[in-house]
Every structure is written in C-alpha cells, then in structure tokens.
Amino acid sequence: MQIENYIDGKFVPPLHGSYLKNSNPAENTVIATIPNSTVDDVEMAVTSANNARVVWSAYTLEERIGWLRKIATALDSRKSEVAMLESVDTGKPIKLAERVDASRSVRNFNFFADHAENLTQLRYEMSDATNYVIRKPVGVVGLITPWNLPLYLLTWKIAPALVMGNTIVAKPSELTPMTANLLCEILASINFPRGVINIVHGLGNEVGQAIVEHPDVKAISFTGGTATGKIVAATAAPLFKKLSLELGGKNATIILDDADLSAAAKGAARAAFTNSGQVCLCGSRILVADKVYDEFVDLLVAEVKNMTVGNPKLANTDIGSVISQDHMEKVLSYIELAINENGRLLTGGEPLSLPEPNSTGAFMSPTLISEIAIDSRCATEEIFGPVATIHRFDSDKQAIEMANQTEYGLAGSVWTTDIPRGKALAEQIESGILWINTWLHRDLRTPFGGVKNSGLGREGGDWSLNFFSELTNICVKDD
Ligand code: NAD
C-alpha cells in the first residue's frame, strides 16, 4: 500500500517523490510506504489550511458540531478497520485496539461535539459594567502525535481544534501512519470541506520541525517524548506560539498496607503492561508497603505470568509486540542495566520467539524487577516498554518521597481501603493525574496533562477548547 499526503482535500504524492517504509512490528514485514515529506510539502499544507480558514471559521458553531458528528458516524462505521490497522501498525492486540483505540477515536468527536454544544457564555458582572467573553479561532494549528495510540491521540486534538473553528496541519508518527490515512479517506467520502484538515507524513525532524517553525501556524499541540518536547518548546517559544506539550511519564503505583491486595495486583499489572507498557500513563514503578510486600509481590508475579504474549490477531492475546526491533533492544538494554545494578528479575526479561507469522516480531515477556534502588536509571527513566520495577516503603511519607523522586510528573495510582488516607497521599504527589483504586479511568471533561518534565498545559474538556480558541473579553460600561 502506498500512502500519500492529504492536502486541500486531495491525496497527493510528496513533492520530492521520496518515500519511507512502514512495518508491522509483530510480523517484521513492510506493510506500506509513506511520503518522506519535506518543508515544501508542509508549505503546501499550510497554504491549504490558510486558504480554508476563512470558510471554516465562518461556519456557525452548530454547523461545525454537525461536521464532528458526521465524522464520528462515518468513523464508527469503519471501526473494525481502524482496530485492524492499528493492531497491524503497532503490534498491539486486536482486542485492545477495538476496545481502546477504535472506540475512543469515535468518542473523541462525539465528546467534543457534546462539550461544545454545552459551552456556557462566560459573563462577569461588575457594579457598573458587564464583561462577556467571546471565542475566536486561533488560526492554522499544528498537531503532532506519537505512535502508541495513533488515531486516539490524533482525534483527541483534531476534534477540539475543528469545533473551535481552526484549520489543521497534522503529522502522525512516521511509525504509525495507517489510521490517519483512513481518517483522510473518511473525510473525502463525506465531502468534508477541503483544506480544513491536512495530513503530512514524514520524519519528525523534517516535517514536524517545519510545522513548528512555520510562521503561519499559530499553535502547536504536541504529544511525544520529553526530549522532542524540549526541541519543540525551544523552536516555538521565540515565535510566541500557543503551545501544549503532553510528554513522557514514569508513574508510581502505590500499594498501601490496607489495600485489597488481589484487586491491587490486578490493577498494578494492568497499569504496568497495557499496550506492552507503551502508554504514557503506565505505572512502571510499583511502590509497596513493607507490611504487605511479600504477599503483594507473589500476587503480582502470578498475575503477570498469567498474561498471554502472542499474535496480536488472536482474541486471547493480552500483550502483543513492542513498536519495533530497535525499541525492543532499547528496552532490553534497560533490563541488562537493572541486573548490573543488582536488580533481581522476578519474571520476564527476555525477547521471545513466537510461532509463524511472528517468529521475527518484536516480542518480549513482561518483566518485573525488584531490589533496585529507587534512584537508579531503570527506576527513574522512562523505558516505555513492558518493564516495571518494585520498591518497598515503610511509611506514607516515604511513599510520597519515592513517588516524587523522578523528573516526570504525569500520573499515578494509590491502592487503599482508606479513602481519606489515599486522598491525603495522592494530593502530595507531584503529578497531573492521580487515581485511587483504579487506573486509566477517564472522564474526558477532566484536565489531562503533566507537571515537571511531563509537559506544559492541560487537555480535555474546557482545557482543550480554551487552547484551541483565543478568548476575547469585551467590557460594556453601563449607561
Ligand atoms: P517522539 O517524541 O519520538 O515523537 C512524537 C512525534 O514528534 C512524532 O510524530 C515525531 O515524528 C515528531 N517529532 C520528532 N522530532 C520532532 C521535531 N524536531 N519537531 C517536531 N516534531 C518532531 O515520541 P514517540 O516515540 O513517538 O512517542 C513516545 C513518547 O510519547 C513517550 O515518551 C510517551 O510517554 C509520550 N506520550 C505522551 C503522552 C501524554 O499524553 N503525555 C501520550 C502518549 C505518548
């Protein structure tokens, strides 16, 4: 399959004719070629988005909401294709792609349609005047997304940007272009206004960089690694662009001594190994109260050993491949490092060779490591793979200190039967998102984002709509 850019409502080849290979990491096969676009393709996409701006921003909010619902309906009718493509492109289990990626991509459009429909007019009365706030589109916005949740994260940005009247130049990860391309097919099939959404495929340092640098792109919403986020921030800041950065995480799962250990072990395993540990919110450092350490670790190891690593196409597979051979080597190198740092392997730690067609796929067993220092590299750096470290603590105070002992601050979970105690602890953790007795339980209206090196700004509900609009206050003096 040859994928093309989608610019001004048409599928167009890259101007310089160069393509990159795109692989299925579970089968180690090339499944598509994608444009290896350049700054010239980005220029064409920005021109297209700029031309469409007048038309799109002149639509009423109700008309734009109507378009979001049309996209949702069309995407919903191709949900199984979304799941299949996402599974093939990332190596994630088809059942995960159906449950999470495909359904959430549709939901993102419906959610932001509903949310925008219920927007209240902001008004602030003074004794002698009334302020009211109007929203204007920001203009052309640049959306840059990673490979772990391809369409889920792209639509999480596209939907609020569209409904607020912006036009879009987006770059999906070069590792996972398939569902962004499917979305373009859907846009073409419903005669979505041309030029409003433009997708340019290619490498980050060429295409992503050109989007961030372009003077006509007025806002950048970026999700990806912290190192890339630093480059994006350094490029965008002197241009005074609006900037939203959703970056890496190294999240704690904290098991208190009064937790329901069986539920906590299930929750901790899910938090550590969903999508092969390749979710920014994954709980990759598990902190366990001394008193229940042995009992909990036995339960957790049993849970993890029970997970089936296998062909992503099979319904009983819990864990598929990681994103690439290169990434697997990086993850394995962290395990080697942990062992050199006196870590003890409780389970996993190895690459796996599965039966055909997965014999050369990027599969590895889910890995738990104990006896490693909380400030070691494996316990503080984002590995972004199926590896979690386990650490003991002897007081809630120590658990908080350990949880905060990382440069990241995205998420975390606390497991306890004493909710006031859990809340007191959660409130002292330096993270943007905390769960008590659950993980990845999302209400899309709530603020989503990180502190410290996990990012800048918040997405979700009003925060997304505020990011993608310019708020203008008009103060009317009474007679
Ligand atoms: P990455 O930073 O390598 O790439 C992300 C995107 O940025 C890709 O599309 C890439 O091509 C592009 N890019 C690369 N260099 C660029 C540049 N100079 N200018 C502009 N764009 C550039 O990240 P990844 O490996 O694709 O994704 C994994 C990372 O994403 C992990 O760190 C993970 O924690 C993070 N992530 C964060 C969230 C969140 O919401 N906080 C969600 C998902 C993933």
Coordinates of C-alpha atoms and ligand atoms in Angstrom, one line a residue:
M1 CA 0.0 0.0 0.0
Q2 CA 1.3 3.5 -0.9
I3 CA 0.1 6.2 1.4
E4 CA 0.0 9.8 0.2
N5 CA -0.3 13.2 2.0
Y6 CA -3.8 14.6 2.3
I7 CA -3.7 18.3 1.3
D8 CA -6.5 20.5 0.2
G9 CA -8.9 17.6 0.1
K10 CA -6.8 15.5 -2.2
F11 CA -4.3 12.6 -1.8
V12 CA -1.1 14.0 -3.2
P13 CA 2.4 12.5 -3.5
P14 CA 5.3 14.2 -1.7
L15 CA 6.7 16.9 -3.9
H16 CA 10.2 15.4 -4.0
G17 CA 9.0 11.9 -4.6
S18 CA 10.7 10.2 -1.7
Y19 CA 9.0 7.5 0.5
L20 CA 9.7 5.7 3.7
K21 CA 8.9 2.1 4.6
N22 CA 6.3 1.4 7.3
S23 CA 6.4 -2.0 9.1
N24 CA 4.2 -4.4 11.1
P25 CA 6.5 -5.0 14.1
A26 CA 4.7 -8.2 15.1
E27 CA 5.5 -9.9 11.8
N28 CA 8.6 -7.9 10.8
T29 CA 7.1 -7.1 7.4
V30 CA 6.8 -3.9 5.3
I31 CA 3.1 -3.1 5.0
A32 CA 3.2 0.4 3.4
T33 CA 5.3 3.2 2.1
I34 CA 4.6 6.7 3.3
P35 CA 5.7 10.1 2.0
N36 CA 9.1 11.2 3.2
S37 CA 7.8 14.8 3.0
T38 CA 9.9 17.9 3.2
V39 CA 9.4 21.5 4.2
D40 CA 7.9 22.1 0.7
D41 CA 5.0 19.7 1.4
V42 CA 4.5 21.4 4.8
E43 CA 4.4 24.8 2.9
M44 CA 1.7 23.4 0.6
A45 CA -0.3 22.1 3.6
V46 CA -0.1 25.4 5.5
T47 CA -1.2 27.3 2.4
S48 CA -4.2 25.0 2.0
A49 CA -5.1 25.3 5.7
N50 CA -4.7 29.1 5.5
N51 CA -7.0 29.3 2.4
A52 CA -9.6 27.2 4.2
R53 CA -9.5 29.3 7.3
V54 CA -12.0 32.0 6.1
V55 CA -14.6 29.4 5.1
W56 CA -14.3 27.1 8.1
S57 CA -14.3 29.9 10.7
A58 CA -17.4 31.4 9.1
Y59 CA -19.4 28.2 9.8
T60 CA -21.5 28.5 12.9
L61 CA -20.6 26.5 16.0
E62 CA -23.7 24.4 15.3
E63 CA -22.5 23.7 11.8
R64 CA -19.1 22.7 13.0
I65 CA -20.6 20.4 15.7
G66 CA -22.7 18.8 12.9
W67 CA -19.5 18.1 11.0
L68 CA -17.9 16.5 14.0
R69 CA -20.9 14.2 14.4
K70 CA -20.8 13.3 10.7
I71 CA -17.1 12.3 11.0
A72 CA -17.9 10.3 14.2
T73 CA -20.7 8.4 12.4
A74 CA -18.5 7.6 9.3
L75 CA -15.6 6.6 11.5
D76 CA -17.9 4.4 13.6
S77 CA -19.0 2.5 10.5
R78 CA -15.3 1.7 9.9
K79 CA -14.4 0.9 13.5
S80 CA -13.3 -2.7 12.8
E81 CA -10.9 -1.4 10.1
V82 CA -9.5 1.1 12.5
A83 CA -8.8 -1.6 15.0
M84 CA -7.3 -3.9 12.5
L85 CA -5.0 -1.2 11.0
E86 CA -3.9 0.0 14.4
S87 CA -3.1 -3.6 15.5
V88 CA -1.1 -4.2 12.4
D89 CA 0.7 -0.9 12.5
T90 CA 1.7 -1.0 16.2
G91 CA 1.7 -4.8 17.1
K92 CA -0.9 -4.2 19.8
P93 CA -3.6 -6.9 20.4
I94 CA -6.6 -6.5 18.2
K95 CA -8.9 -6.7 21.3
L96 CA -7.1 -3.8 22.8
A97 CA -7.2 -1.8 19.6
E98 CA -11.0 -2.5 19.4
R99 CA -11.7 -1.6 23.0
V100 CA -9.4 1.4 23.3
D101 CA -8.2 2.9 20.1
A102 CA -11.1 2.4 17.7
S103 CA -13.9 3.3 20.2
R104 CA -12.1 6.2 21.7
S105 CA -11.3 7.7 18.3
V106 CA -15.1 7.8 17.6
R107 CA -15.8 9.0 21.1
N108 CA -13.4 12.0 20.8
F109 CA -15.5 13.5 18.0
N110 CA -18.8 12.9 19.8
F111 CA -17.5 14.1 23.1
F112 CA -16.2 17.4 21.8
A113 CA -19.4 17.9 19.8
D114 CA -21.4 17.4 23.0
H115 CA -19.0 19.5 25.0
A116 CA -19.0 22.4 22.6
E117 CA -22.8 22.2 22.4
N118 CA -23.0 22.7 26.2
L119 CA -20.5 25.6 26.3
T120 CA -21.7 28.4 28.5
Q121 CA -21.3 32.0 27.7
L122 CA -18.7 33.5 30.1
R123 CA -20.0 36.7 31.8
Y124 CA -18.6 38.7 34.7
E125 CA -20.9 41.4 36.1
M126 CA -19.4 44.5 37.8
S127 CA -21.3 47.1 39.7
D128 CA -21.1 49.5 36.7
A129 CA -20.3 47.2 33.7
T130 CA -20.6 43.7 32.2
N131 CA -17.8 41.7 30.8
Y132 CA -18.5 38.9 28.3
V133 CA -16.0 36.6 26.7
I134 CA -16.1 35.5 23.0
R135 CA -14.0 32.7 21.5
K136 CA -12.2 33.2 18.2
P137 CA -10.3 30.5 16.3
V138 CA -6.5 30.6 16.8
G139 CA -6.0 30.1 13.0
V140 CA -3.9 27.3 11.5
V141 CA -2.8 24.9 14.2
G142 CA -0.1 22.2 14.0
L143 CA -0.8 18.8 15.6
I144 CA 2.0 16.3 16.2
T145 CA 1.4 12.9 17.6
P146 CA 3.2 9.7 18.7
W147 CA 2.9 6.0 17.7
N148 CA 1.5 4.4 20.9
L149 CA -2.2 5.5 20.4
P150 CA -2.1 6.8 16.9
L151 CA -5.7 7.7 15.9
Y152 CA -6.9 8.0 19.5
L153 CA -4.4 10.9 20.2
L154 CA -4.7 12.5 16.8
T155 CA -8.5 12.7 17.0
W156 CA -8.2 14.0 20.6
K157 CA -6.5 17.0 19.1
I158 CA -8.4 17.3 15.8
A159 CA -11.9 17.3 17.3
P160 CA -11.5 20.3 19.7
A161 CA -9.3 22.2 17.1
L162 CA -12.1 21.8 14.5
V163 CA -15.0 22.6 16.6
M164 CA -13.4 25.9 17.7
G165 CA -13.0 26.9 14.0
N166 CA -9.3 26.3 13.4
T167 CA -7.8 24.6 10.3
I168 CA -5.2 21.9 10.7
V169 CA -1.9 20.7 9.6
A170 CA -1.2 17.4 11.3
K171 CA 1.8 15.0 11.3
P172 CA 1.2 11.5 12.6
S173 CA 4.1 9.4 13.8
E174 CA 6.1 8.0 10.9
L175 CA 5.9 4.6 12.6
T176 CA 2.1 4.5 12.6
P177 CA 0.5 6.3 9.6
M178 CA -2.2 3.9 8.7
T179 CA -5.2 5.2 10.6
A180 CA -4.5 8.8 9.9
N181 CA -4.7 7.8 6.3
L182 CA -8.0 6.0 6.9
L183 CA -9.4 9.2 8.5
C184 CA -8.5 11.1 5.3
E185 CA -10.4 8.5 3.3
I186 CA -13.4 9.1 5.5
L187 CA -13.1 12.9 5.2
A188 CA -13.0 12.5 1.4
S189 CA -16.0 10.1 1.5
I190 CA -18.2 12.6 3.4
N191 CA -17.2 15.6 1.3
F192 CA -15.7 17.3 4.4
P193 CA -14.7 20.9 3.4
R194 CA -11.3 20.8 1.7
G195 CA -8.2 22.2 3.2
V196 CA -9.6 22.2 6.8
I197 CA -7.6 19.1 7.8
N198 CA -4.3 18.5 6.1
I199 CA -2.1 15.5 6.9
V200 CA 1.6 15.5 6.0
H201 CA 3.5 12.3 6.6
G202 CA 7.3 12.0 7.2
L203 CA 10.1 12.3 9.7
G204 CA 9.8 14.4 12.9
N205 CA 13.0 16.5 12.4
E206 CA 11.9 17.4 8.9
V207 CA 8.1 17.6 8.8
G208 CA 7.4 18.1 12.5
Q209 CA 10.1 20.7 12.7
A210 CA 8.8 22.6 9.6
I211 CA 5.3 22.7 11.1
V212 CA 6.6 24.1 14.4
E213 CA 8.8 26.6 12.6
H214 CA 6.2 27.9 10.2
P215 CA 5.1 31.5 11.0
D216 CA 1.6 30.9 9.8
V217 CA 1.0 28.0 12.2
K218 CA -0.3 29.8 15.3
A219 CA -0.5 27.0 17.9
I220 CA 1.3 23.7 18.4
S221 CA -0.3 20.7 20.2
F222 CA 2.4 18.1 20.6
T223 CA 2.3 14.7 22.2
G224 CA 5.5 12.7 22.4
G225 CA 8.7 12.2 24.3
T226 CA 10.2 14.8 26.7
A227 CA 13.5 15.1 24.6
T228 CA 11.4 16.0 21.5
G229 CA 9.2 18.3 23.6
K230 CA 12.3 20.3 24.6
I231 CA 13.1 20.9 20.9
V232 CA 9.5 21.8 20.1
A233 CA 9.4 24.2 23.0
A234 CA 12.7 25.8 22.1
T235 CA 11.5 26.3 18.5
A236 CA 8.0 27.6 19.3
A237 CA 8.8 29.9 22.2
P238 CA 10.6 32.7 20.3
L239 CA 7.7 32.7 17.8
F240 CA 5.2 33.2 20.7
K241 CA 3.0 30.3 19.6
K242 CA 0.4 28.8 21.8
L243 CA 1.9 25.5 23.0
S244 CA 0.6 22.4 24.6
L245 CA 3.1 19.7 25.4
E246 CA 2.0 16.2 26.6
L247 CA 5.2 14.4 27.3
G248 CA 6.7 11.3 29.0
G249 CA 6.0 9.8 32.3
K250 CA 7.4 7.5 35.0
N251 CA 4.4 6.9 37.1
A252 CA 4.1 5.3 40.5
T253 CA 1.6 2.7 41.5
I254 CA 1.4 2.9 45.3
I255 CA 0.1 -0.1 47.3
L256 CA -0.7 0.8 50.9
D257 CA -0.7 -1.8 53.7
D258 CA -4.5 -1.7 53.9
A259 CA -5.2 -2.2 50.2
D260 CA -7.3 -5.0 48.8
L261 CA -4.2 -6.9 47.6
S262 CA -5.9 -9.0 45.0
A263 CA -7.6 -6.0 43.3
A264 CA -4.4 -4.0 43.6
A265 CA -2.3 -6.8 42.0
K266 CA -4.7 -6.9 39.0
G267 CA -4.7 -3.1 38.8
A268 CA -0.9 -2.8 39.1
A269 CA -0.4 -5.4 36.4
R270 CA -2.8 -3.7 34.0
A271 CA -1.2 -0.3 34.8
A272 CA 2.3 -1.6 34.1
F273 CA 1.6 -3.8 31.0
T274 CA -1.3 -2.4 29.0
N275 CA -0.1 -1.9 25.4
S276 CA 3.2 -3.5 26.4
G277 CA 3.8 -0.7 28.8
Q278 CA 3.7 1.8 26.0
V279 CA 1.2 4.2 27.5
C280 CA 2.5 7.5 28.9
L281 CA 0.3 6.8 32.0
C282 CA 1.7 3.3 32.6
G283 CA 2.7 2.6 36.3
S284 CA 6.2 1.5 35.8
R285 CA 7.5 1.9 39.4
I286 CA 5.5 0.0 41.9
L287 CA 5.9 1.1 45.5
V288 CA 4.7 -1.4 48.1
A289 CA 4.2 -1.1 51.8
D290 CA 6.7 -3.2 53.7
K291 CA 4.0 -5.0 55.7
V292 CA 2.3 -6.5 52.6
Y293 CA 5.3 -6.6 50.3
D294 CA 5.8 -10.3 50.1
E295 CA 2.1 -11.2 49.8
F296 CA 1.6 -8.5 47.2
V297 CA 4.6 -9.4 45.1
D298 CA 3.5 -13.0 44.9
L299 CA 0.1 -12.0 43.7
L300 CA 1.5 -9.6 41.2
V301 CA 4.0 -12.1 39.8
A302 CA 1.2 -14.6 39.4
E303 CA -1.0 -12.0 37.6
V304 CA 1.9 -11.2 35.2
K305 CA 2.8 -14.8 34.5
N306 CA -0.8 -15.3 33.6
M307 CA -0.7 -12.8 30.7
T308 CA -0.5 -14.2 27.3
V309 CA 2.1 -12.7 25.0
G310 CA 1.2 -13.7 21.4
N311 CA 0.0 -13.0 17.9
P312 CA -1.9 -9.6 18.1
K313 CA -4.6 -11.0 15.8
L314 CA -5.7 -13.7 18.4
A315 CA -8.5 -12.9 20.7
N316 CA -6.8 -14.4 23.8
T317 CA -3.6 -12.3 23.4
D318 CA -3.0 -9.9 26.3
I319 CA 0.4 -8.5 25.1
G320 CA 1.5 -8.0 21.5
S321 CA 4.8 -6.9 20.2
V322 CA 6.5 -3.6 21.1
I323 CA 6.7 -0.9 18.4
S324 CA 9.9 -2.0 16.7
Q325 CA 13.1 -4.2 17.0
D326 CA 15.1 -1.1 17.8
H327 CA 12.7 -0.2 20.6
M328 CA 12.9 -3.7 21.9
E329 CA 16.7 -3.5 22.0
K330 CA 16.4 -0.3 24.0
V331 CA 14.0 -1.9 26.5
L332 CA 16.2 -5.0 26.8
S333 CA 19.3 -2.8 27.4
Y334 CA 17.5 -1.3 30.4
I335 CA 16.8 -4.8 31.8
E336 CA 20.5 -5.6 31.4
L337 CA 21.4 -2.3 33.2
A338 CA 19.0 -3.2 36.0
I339 CA 20.7 -6.6 36.5
N340 CA 24.1 -4.8 36.5
E341 CA 22.7 -2.5 39.2
N342 CA 21.9 -5.6 41.4
G343 CA 18.3 -5.8 40.3
R344 CA 16.5 -9.2 40.7
L345 CA 14.4 -10.5 37.9
L346 CA 11.1 -11.7 39.3
T347 CA 9.6 -12.6 35.9
G348 CA 10.3 -12.0 32.2
G349 CA 13.4 -10.2 31.0
E350 CA 13.7 -11.9 27.6
P351 CA 13.0 -11.5 23.9
L352 CA 10.5 -14.1 22.7
S353 CA 10.4 -16.1 19.5
L354 CA 6.8 -16.9 18.7
P355 CA 5.4 -19.3 16.0
E356 CA 4.9 -18.0 12.5
P357 CA 4.0 -15.5 11.3
N358 CA 5.5 -13.8 14.4
S359 CA 8.9 -15.6 14.6
T360 CA 10.9 -12.4 13.9
G361 CA 8.4 -10.0 15.6
A362 CA 9.5 -7.6 18.4
F363 CA 8.1 -9.7 21.2
M364 CA 9.3 -9.8 24.8
S365 CA 8.0 -11.1 28.1
P366 CA 6.5 -8.7 30.6
T367 CA 9.2 -8.0 33.2
L368 CA 9.2 -7.3 36.9
I369 CA 12.4 -6.2 38.6
S370 CA 12.9 -5.9 42.4
E371 CA 15.9 -5.0 44.7
I372 CA 16.8 -2.0 42.7
A373 CA 17.4 1.5 44.1
I374 CA 14.6 4.0 43.7
D375 CA 17.0 6.5 42.2
S376 CA 18.6 4.0 39.7
R377 CA 18.2 4.8 36.0
C378 CA 15.7 2.0 35.5
A379 CA 13.5 3.3 38.3
T380 CA 13.6 6.9 37.1
E381 CA 14.0 7.0 33.3
E382 CA 11.0 6.4 31.0
I383 CA 11.6 2.9 29.4
F384 CA 8.2 2.9 27.6
G385 CA 8.1 -0.9 27.4
P386 CA 6.9 -3.9 29.4
V387 CA 9.2 -3.4 32.4
A388 CA 8.3 -2.3 35.9
T389 CA 10.4 -2.0 39.0
I390 CA 9.2 -2.8 42.5
H391 CA 10.3 -1.0 45.7
R392 CA 9.4 -1.2 49.4
F393 CA 8.4 1.7 51.7
D394 CA 7.7 1.8 55.4
S395 CA 5.5 4.9 55.8
D396 CA 3.2 7.0 53.7
K397 CA 5.7 9.9 53.9
Q398 CA 8.4 7.7 52.4
A399 CA 6.0 6.5 49.6
I400 CA 5.3 10.2 48.7
E401 CA 9.1 11.0 48.6
M402 CA 9.8 7.9 46.5
A403 CA 6.9 8.7 44.1
N404 CA 8.2 12.3 43.6
Q405 CA 11.8 11.1 43.1
T406 CA 11.7 11.5 39.3
E407 CA 11.9 14.3 36.8
Y408 CA 8.5 13.3 35.5
G409 CA 5.1 14.2 36.9
L410 CA 2.3 12.8 34.7
A411 CA 0.2 10.3 36.6
G412 CA 0.0 7.7 39.3
S413 CA -2.4 5.4 41.3
V414 CA -2.9 4.7 45.0
W415 CA -4.4 1.5 46.3
T416 CA -6.0 1.5 49.7
T417 CA -9.3 0.8 51.5
D418 CA -8.9 4.0 53.5
I419 CA -10.1 6.7 51.0
P420 CA -9.2 9.8 53.2
R421 CA -5.7 8.3 53.6
G422 CA -5.5 7.7 49.9
K423 CA -6.6 11.2 49.0
A424 CA -4.1 12.8 51.5
L425 CA -1.4 10.8 49.8
A426 CA -2.5 11.4 46.3
E427 CA -2.7 15.2 46.9
Q428 CA 1.0 15.3 47.8
I429 CA 2.2 13.5 44.6
E430 CA 3.7 15.9 42.0
S431 CA 1.6 14.7 39.1
G432 CA -1.2 16.0 36.9
I433 CA -3.4 12.9 37.2
L434 CA -3.9 10.5 40.2
W435 CA -6.2 7.6 40.5
I436 CA -7.4 5.9 43.8
N437 CA -8.2 2.2 43.4
T438 CA -8.3 2.4 39.7
W439 CA -6.1 3.2 36.7
L440 CA -6.8 4.9 33.3
H441 CA -10.4 5.6 34.3
R442 CA -11.1 8.6 32.2
D443 CA -13.8 11.3 32.2
L444 CA -13.0 13.3 29.1
R445 CA -14.2 16.6 30.8
T446 CA -11.3 16.5 33.3
P447 CA -7.9 18.2 32.9
F448 CA -5.3 15.9 31.5
G449 CA -1.6 16.7 31.5
G450 CA 1.6 16.6 33.4
V451 CA 3.9 18.7 35.7
K452 CA 7.7 18.8 35.8
N453 CA 9.2 17.2 32.6
S454 CA 5.9 15.6 31.7
G455 CA 4.6 18.7 29.9
L456 CA 3.0 22.0 29.8
G457 CA -0.7 22.8 29.8
R458 CA -3.8 20.6 30.1
E459 CA -6.0 18.9 27.5
G460 CA -9.6 17.6 27.9
G461 CA -13.0 19.3 28.1
D462 CA -12.8 23.1 28.6
W463 CA -8.9 23.0 28.6
S464 CA -8.8 21.7 25.0
L465 CA -11.5 24.2 23.9
N466 CA -9.6 27.1 25.6
F467 CA -6.3 26.0 24.0
F468 CA -7.8 26.0 20.5
S469 CA -9.5 29.4 20.9
E470 CA -8.5 32.9 21.5
L471 CA -10.6 34.3 24.4
T472 CA -11.5 37.9 23.9
N473 CA -13.1 39.8 26.8
I474 CA -15.5 42.7 26.0
C475 CA -16.3 45.0 28.8
V476 CA -19.5 47.1 28.4
K477 CA -19.9 50.1 30.7
D478 CA -23.4 50.6 31.9
D479 CA -25.2 53.8 30.9
Ligands
NAD1 P1 8.7 11.2 19.8 O1 8.9 12.4 20.6 O2 9.8 10.5 19.2 O3 7.8 11.6 18.5 C1 6.5 12.2 18.7 C2 6.2 12.9 17.4 O4 7.1 14.0 17.2 C3 6.3 12.1 16.1 O5 5.3 12.4 15.2 C4 7.7 12.5 15.6 O6 7.9 12.3 14.2 C5 7.6 14.0 16.0 N1 8.9 14.7 16.0 C6 10.2 14.2 16.2 N2 11.1 15.2 16.2 C7 10.4 16.3 16.0 C8 10.8 17.7 15.9 N3 12.1 18.1 16.0 N4 9.9 18.7 15.8 C9 8.6 18.3 15.7 N5 8.1 17.0 15.8 C10 9.0 16.1 15.9 O7 7.8 10.2 20.7 P2 7.3 8.8 20.3 O8 8.5 7.8 20.5 O9 6.5 8.8 19.0 O10 6.2 8.5 21.5 C11 6.5 8.0 22.7 C12 6.6 9.2 23.7 O11 5.3 9.9 23.7 C13 6.8 8.7 25.2 O12 7.7 9.5 25.8 C14 5.4 8.8 25.8 O13 5.4 9.0 27.2 C15 4.9 10.1 25.1 N6 3.5 10.2 25.2 C16 2.9 11.1 26.0 C17 1.5 11.2 26.1 C18 0.9 12.2 27.0 O14 -0.3 12.4 26.9 N7 1.6 12.8 27.9 C19 0.7 10.3 25.4 C20 1.3 9.4 24.5 C21 2.7 9.3 24.4

